[in-house]
Amino acid sequence: KQEVTQIPAALSVPEGENLVLNCSFTDSAIYNLQWFRQDPGKGLTSLLLIQSSQREQTSGRLNASLDKSSGRSTLYIAASQPGDSATYLCAVGGQAGTALIFGKGTTLSVSS
Amino acid sequence: GAGVSQTPSNKVTEKGKYVELRCDPISGHTALYWYRQSLGQGPEFLIYFQGTGAADDSGLPNDRFFAVRPEGSVSTLKIQRTERGDSAVYLCASSLSLAGGELFFGEGSRLTVL
């Protein structure tokens, strides 16, 4: 059974810092991996989708990498801003046509 | 529509009552997913549909939970004889297809069972 772990559970940084959020998964036979952002009391917003054949995806200040063989993904946020404060969730798709399995998330706080 | 729409946004009910939660996916999206999220946890998979049929309902916790999507668009999650442990945010998501597409989530329906 696939298990997804996100470390750290919470992270506080000053504005302007670059930071890395970690996601690990137990079964490397994944189809894709998706990173989401969730603001308090809100739904999930998709940030980046990485297919299993890809190594990384970039969108603005965000860069997500995928290493299937080691069961890891990282989300890199450059030049963090207070508006980046939210919970970041990693989710893994097992094979085409299966639902995503989520980690518990990392709650990020960026202070000005 | 422009995004995934869920109604109601909040529902308070008494233990033992019946509840329906509705999801209207993005137009043209054939895959639809239901998740449940408790405080401090990641979303937990319940069921997903491809078109009108449930492709995988293995996440439904027990037979009090049921979901339908009769015309392949709007879906309703139905909970019978609600229990206090059913209190959570119920999230709906849709994607263009099941084949590894990007998931788009609604704002969720917060269910509170008193």
mmCIF file of C-alpha atoms in Angstrom:
data_model
loop_
_atom_site.group_PDB
_atom_site.id
_atom_site.type_symbol
_atom_site.label_atom_id
_atom_site.label_comp_id
_atom_site.label_asym_id
_atom_site.label_seq_id
_atom_site.Cartn_x
_atom_site.Cartn_y
_atom_site.Cartn_z
ATOM 1 C CA LYS A 1 0.000 0.000 0.000
ATOM 2 C CA GLN A 2 1.404 3.375 -1.033
ATOM 3 C CA GLU A 3 2.307 5.713 1.822
ATOM 4 C CA VAL A 4 3.289 9.338 1.360
ATOM 5 C CA THR A 5 5.283 11.233 3.971
ATOM 6 C CA GLN A 6 6.039 14.941 4.062
ATOM 7 C CA ILE A 7 8.799 16.439 6.141
ATOM 8 C CA PRO A 8 8.853 18.811 7.916
ATOM 9 C CA ALA A 9 5.266 19.040 9.173
ATOM 10 C CA ALA A 10 5.737 22.785 9.714
ATOM 11 C CA LEU A 11 8.302 25.339 8.640
ATOM 12 C CA SER A 12 8.808 29.017 9.472
ATOM 13 C CA VAL A 13 11.143 31.199 7.430
ATOM 14 C CA PRO A 14 11.782 34.936 6.987
ATOM 15 C CA GLU A 15 10.770 36.583 3.755
ATOM 16 C CA GLY A 16 13.251 36.190 0.917
ATOM 17 C CA GLU A 17 14.621 32.803 1.883
ATOM 18 C CA ASN A 18 14.805 29.922 -0.556
ATOM 19 C CA LEU A 19 13.340 26.726 0.862
ATOM 20 C CA VAL A 20 12.769 23.067 0.097
ATOM 21 C CA LEU A 21 9.801 20.915 1.039
ATOM 22 C CA ASN A 22 10.235 17.165 0.991
ATOM 23 C CA CYS A 23 7.924 14.335 -0.034
ATOM 24 C CA SER A 24 8.718 10.626 0.082
ATOM 25 C CA PHE A 25 6.677 7.647 -1.074
ATOM 26 C CA THR A 26 7.058 3.933 -0.378
ATOM 27 C CA ASP A 27 6.148 2.425 -3.776
ATOM 28 C CA SER A 28 8.290 3.791 -6.609
ATOM 29 C CA ALA A 29 5.950 2.432 -9.305
ATOM 30 C CA ILE A 30 4.105 5.715 -9.645
ATOM 31 C CA TYR A 31 2.348 7.221 -12.643
ATOM 32 C CA ASN A 32 2.597 10.852 -11.638
ATOM 33 C CA LEU A 33 3.052 13.203 -8.693
ATOM 34 C CA GLN A 34 1.230 16.433 -8.035
ATOM 35 C CA TRP A 35 1.960 19.283 -5.623
ATOM 36 C CA PHE A 36 -0.915 21.335 -4.212
ATOM 37 C CA ARG A 37 -1.317 24.406 -2.061
ATOM 38 C CA GLN A 38 -4.117 24.727 0.498
ATOM 39 C CA ASP A 39 -5.033 27.959 2.277
ATOM 40 C CA PRO A 40 -6.902 27.710 5.604
ATOM 41 C CA GLY A 41 -10.535 26.732 5.095
ATOM 42 C CA LYS A 42 -10.094 26.442 1.355
ATOM 43 C CA GLY A 43 -9.814 23.740 -1.280
ATOM 44 C CA LEU A 44 -6.618 22.592 -2.963
ATOM 45 C CA THR A 45 -4.911 24.552 -5.709
ATOM 46 C CA SER A 46 -2.740 22.593 -8.137
ATOM 47 C CA LEU A 47 0.825 23.885 -8.352
ATOM 48 C CA LEU A 48 2.776 21.391 -10.431
ATOM 49 C CA LEU A 49 2.166 17.988 -12.025
ATOM 50 C CA ILE A 50 5.113 15.722 -12.802
ATOM 51 C CA GLN A 51 4.618 12.643 -14.957
ATOM 52 C CA SER A 52 6.684 9.563 -14.094
ATOM 53 C CA SER A 53 8.865 10.057 -17.176
ATOM 54 C CA GLN A 54 9.820 13.580 -16.103
ATOM 55 C CA ARG A 55 12.515 14.703 -13.671
ATOM 56 C CA GLU A 56 11.220 18.170 -12.850
ATOM 57 C CA GLN A 57 8.668 20.870 -13.542
ATOM 58 C CA THR A 58 8.914 24.611 -13.055
ATOM 59 C CA SER A 59 6.340 27.336 -12.634
ATOM 60 C CA GLY A 60 7.528 30.813 -11.720
ATOM 61 C CA ARG A 61 9.357 30.654 -8.373
ATOM 62 C CA LEU A 62 8.425 26.999 -7.901
ATOM 63 C CA ASN A 63 10.437 23.989 -9.012
ATOM 64 C CA ALA A 64 9.441 20.401 -8.314
ATOM 65 C CA SER A 65 11.776 17.477 -8.846
ATOM 66 C CA LEU A 66 11.057 13.766 -8.952
ATOM 67 C CA ASP A 67 13.398 10.853 -8.253
ATOM 68 C CA LYS A 68 11.307 7.709 -8.674
ATOM 69 C CA SER A 69 14.060 5.261 -7.839
ATOM 70 C CA SER A 70 14.599 6.772 -4.394
ATOM 71 C CA GLY A 71 10.912 7.506 -3.844
ATOM 72 C CA ARG A 72 11.379 11.232 -3.363
ATOM 73 C CA SER A 73 10.145 14.559 -4.627
ATOM 74 C CA THR A 74 11.106 18.056 -3.548
ATOM 75 C CA LEU A 75 9.333 21.374 -3.987
ATOM 76 C CA TYR A 76 11.745 24.291 -4.145
ATOM 77 C CA ILE A 77 10.378 27.777 -3.487
ATOM 78 C CA ALA A 78 12.676 30.637 -4.417
ATOM 79 C CA ALA A 79 12.629 34.032 -2.730
ATOM 80 C CA SER A 80 9.748 33.218 -0.409
ATOM 81 C CA GLN A 81 7.028 35.819 0.253
ATOM 82 C CA PRO A 82 4.408 36.141 3.030
ATOM 83 C CA GLY A 83 1.776 35.239 0.432
ATOM 84 C CA ASP A 84 3.399 31.815 0.124
ATOM 85 C CA SER A 85 2.189 30.973 3.639
ATOM 86 C CA ALA A 86 -0.084 27.933 3.278
ATOM 87 C CA THR A 87 -0.079 24.150 3.588
ATOM 88 C CA TYR A 88 1.668 22.339 0.759
ATOM 89 C CA LEU A 89 0.483 18.842 -0.090
ATOM 90 C CA CYS A 90 2.187 16.169 -2.157
ATOM 91 C CA ALA A 91 0.081 13.469 -3.862
ATOM 92 C CA VAL A 92 1.120 10.381 -5.773
ATOM 93 C CA GLY A 93 -0.744 8.535 -8.535
ATOM 94 C CA GLY A 94 -0.098 4.786 -8.645
ATOM 95 C CA GLN A 95 -1.019 3.891 -12.179
ATOM 96 C CA ALA A 96 -3.183 5.408 -14.883
ATOM 97 C CA GLY A 97 -6.733 5.386 -13.657
ATOM 98 C CA THR A 98 -6.064 5.335 -9.932
ATOM 99 C CA ALA A 99 -6.711 8.036 -7.386
ATOM 100 C CA LEU A 100 -3.985 10.200 -5.868
ATOM 101 C CA ILE A 101 -2.672 9.291 -2.430
ATOM 102 C CA PHE A 102 -1.851 12.331 -0.298
ATOM 103 C CA GLY A 103 0.680 13.145 2.373
ATOM 104 C CA LYS A 104 -0.336 15.128 5.460
ATOM 105 C CA GLY A 105 1.271 18.292 4.159
ATOM 106 C CA THR A 106 3.839 20.848 5.265
ATOM 107 C CA THR A 107 2.510 24.067 6.774
ATOM 108 C CA LEU A 108 4.706 26.969 5.697
ATOM 109 C CA SER A 109 4.786 30.347 7.407
ATOM 110 C CA VAL A 110 6.765 33.176 5.791
ATOM 111 C CA SER A 111 7.240 36.229 7.989
ATOM 112 C CA SER A 112 7.814 39.746 6.675
ATOM 113 C CA GLY B 1 -18.230 25.945 -15.382
ATOM 114 C CA ALA B 2 -15.029 27.784 -14.632
ATOM 115 C CA GLY B 3 -14.094 25.552 -11.721
ATOM 116 C CA VAL B 4 -15.315 22.672 -9.585
ATOM 117 C CA SER B 5 -18.378 23.756 -7.627
ATOM 118 C CA GLN B 6 -19.499 22.120 -4.380
ATOM 119 C CA THR B 7 -22.687 22.682 -2.430
ATOM 120 C CA PRO B 8 -23.438 23.237 0.339
ATOM 121 C CA SER B 9 -20.256 24.870 1.584
ATOM 122 C CA ASN B 10 -21.321 24.135 5.145
ATOM 123 C CA LYS B 11 -23.750 21.586 6.512
ATOM 124 C CA VAL B 12 -24.642 21.054 10.156
ATOM 125 C CA THR B 13 -26.795 18.047 10.926
ATOM 126 C CA GLU B 14 -27.789 15.857 13.818
ATOM 127 C CA LYS B 15 -26.540 12.360 14.433
ATOM 128 C CA GLY B 16 -28.633 9.826 12.542
ATOM 129 C CA LYS B 17 -29.779 12.181 9.783
ATOM 130 C CA TYR B 18 -29.297 11.741 6.026
ATOM 131 C CA VAL B 19 -27.039 14.131 4.107
ATOM 132 C CA GLU B 20 -26.374 14.822 0.421
ATOM 133 C CA LEU B 21 -23.341 16.713 -0.864
ATOM 134 C CA ARG B 22 -23.209 17.871 -4.465
ATOM 135 C CA CYS B 23 -20.293 18.328 -6.853
ATOM 136 C CA ASP B 24 -20.407 20.017 -10.246
ATOM 137 C CA PRO B 25 -17.122 19.313 -12.082
ATOM 138 C CA ILE B 26 -15.350 21.386 -14.698
ATOM 139 C CA SER B 27 -17.192 21.136 -17.998
ATOM 140 C CA GLY B 28 -15.767 18.351 -20.163
ATOM 141 C CA HIS B 29 -13.965 16.561 -17.335
ATOM 142 C CA THR B 30 -14.858 12.889 -17.438
ATOM 143 C CA ALA B 31 -13.117 11.822 -14.220
ATOM 144 C CA LEU B 32 -14.545 12.873 -10.852
ATOM 145 C CA TYR B 33 -13.119 12.139 -7.398
ATOM 146 C CA TRP B 34 -14.408 12.412 -3.838
ATOM 147 C CA TYR B 35 -12.010 12.851 -0.917
ATOM 148 C CA ARG B 36 -12.516 13.479 2.804
ATOM 149 C CA GLN B 37 -10.179 15.656 4.870
ATOM 150 C CA SER B 38 -10.013 15.824 8.644
ATOM 151 C CA LEU B 39 -8.229 18.604 10.508
ATOM 152 C CA GLY B 40 -4.458 18.386 10.174
ATOM 153 C CA GLN B 41 -4.615 15.481 7.743
ATOM 154 C CA GLY B 42 -4.190 15.092 4.018
ATOM 155 C CA PRO B 43 -7.212 14.275 1.871
ATOM 156 C CA GLU B 44 -8.350 10.648 2.118
ATOM 157 C CA PHE B 45 -9.654 8.997 -1.058
ATOM 158 C CA LEU B 46 -13.284 7.841 -1.053
ATOM 159 C CA ILE B 47 -14.432 7.074 -4.618
ATOM 160 C CA TYR B 48 -13.862 8.088 -8.210
ATOM 161 C CA PHE B 49 -15.923 7.972 -11.387
ATOM 162 C CA GLN B 50 -15.062 7.698 -15.040
ATOM 163 C CA GLY B 51 -18.197 8.911 -16.782
ATOM 164 C CA THR B 52 -21.256 7.514 -15.038
ATOM 165 C CA GLY B 53 -19.623 4.482 -13.474
ATOM 166 C CA ALA B 54 -17.698 4.206 -10.236
ATOM 167 C CA ALA B 55 -14.208 3.083 -11.280
ATOM 168 C CA ASP B 56 -13.019 2.564 -7.701
ATOM 169 C CA ASP B 57 -15.110 2.846 -4.532
ATOM 170 C CA SER B 58 -12.621 1.117 -2.265
ATOM 171 C CA GLY B 59 -12.196 4.213 -0.103
ATOM 172 C CA LEU B 60 -15.803 4.424 1.060
ATOM 173 C CA PRO B 61 -15.593 3.690 4.809
ATOM 174 C CA ASN B 62 -18.799 1.644 5.081
ATOM 175 C CA ASP B 63 -22.186 1.053 3.474
ATOM 176 C CA ARG B 64 -23.615 4.271 4.912
ATOM 177 C CA PHE B 65 -21.709 6.112 2.208
ATOM 178 C CA PHE B 66 -22.834 6.060 -1.409
ATOM 179 C CA ALA B 67 -22.143 8.238 -4.442
ATOM 180 C CA VAL B 68 -23.793 8.579 -7.840
ATOM 181 C CA ARG B 69 -23.103 10.358 -11.100
ATOM 182 C CA PRO B 70 -26.137 9.464 -13.226
ATOM 183 C CA GLU B 71 -25.418 11.613 -16.284
ATOM 184 C CA GLY B 72 -21.644 11.656 -16.149
ATOM 185 C CA SER B 73 -21.432 15.231 -14.910
ATOM 186 C CA VAL B 74 -22.806 16.252 -11.497
ATOM 187 C CA SER B 75 -22.141 13.833 -8.651
ATOM 188 C CA THR B 76 -23.859 13.456 -5.288
ATOM 189 C CA LEU B 77 -22.253 11.918 -2.211
ATOM 190 C CA LYS B 78 -24.893 10.476 0.089
ATOM 191 C CA ILE B 79 -24.371 9.678 3.763
ATOM 192 C CA GLN B 80 -27.022 7.765 5.679
ATOM 193 C CA ARG B 81 -27.442 7.663 9.466
ATOM 194 C CA THR B 82 -24.684 10.189 10.012
ATOM 195 C CA GLU B 83 -22.313 9.751 12.931
ATOM 196 C CA ARG B 84 -20.156 12.330 14.724
ATOM 197 C CA GLY B 85 -17.074 10.694 13.201
ATOM 198 C CA ASP B 86 -18.337 11.646 9.733
ATOM 199 C CA SER B 87 -17.572 15.298 10.516
ATOM 200 C CA ALA B 88 -14.936 16.466 8.026
ATOM 201 C CA VAL B 89 -14.469 18.499 4.860
ATOM 202 C CA TYR B 90 -15.609 16.560 1.801
ATOM 203 C CA LEU B 91 -13.607 17.542 -1.271
ATOM 204 C CA CYS B 92 -14.482 16.915 -4.888
ATOM 205 C CA ALA B 93 -12.019 17.013 -7.771
ATOM 206 C CA SER B 94 -12.208 16.501 -11.512
ATOM 207 C CA SER B 95 -9.760 15.866 -14.339
ATOM 208 C CA LEU B 96 -9.962 15.553 -18.097
ATOM 209 C CA SER B 97 -9.472 11.816 -17.873
ATOM 210 C CA LEU B 98 -8.234 9.102 -15.549
ATOM 211 C CA ALA B 99 -5.009 8.767 -17.501
ATOM 212 C CA GLY B 100 -2.768 10.793 -15.237
ATOM 213 C CA GLY B 101 -4.472 14.118 -15.730
ATOM 214 C CA GLU B 102 -4.100 17.083 -13.426
ATOM 215 C CA LEU B 103 -6.701 17.185 -10.654
ATOM 216 C CA PHE B 104 -8.665 20.348 -9.934
ATOM 217 C CA PHE B 105 -10.412 20.622 -6.575
ATOM 218 C CA GLY B 106 -13.480 22.443 -5.364
ATOM 219 C CA GLU B 107 -13.638 24.450 -2.146
ATOM 220 C CA GLY B 108 -15.159 21.541 -0.250
ATOM 221 C CA SER B 109 -18.270 20.935 1.821
ATOM 222 C CA ARG B 110 -17.714 21.137 5.573
ATOM 223 C CA LEU B 111 -19.956 18.616 7.343
ATOM 224 C CA THR B 112 -20.540 18.866 11.077
ATOM 225 C CA VAL B 113 -22.524 16.123 12.784
ATOM 226 C CA LEU B 114 -23.769 17.100 16.244
#
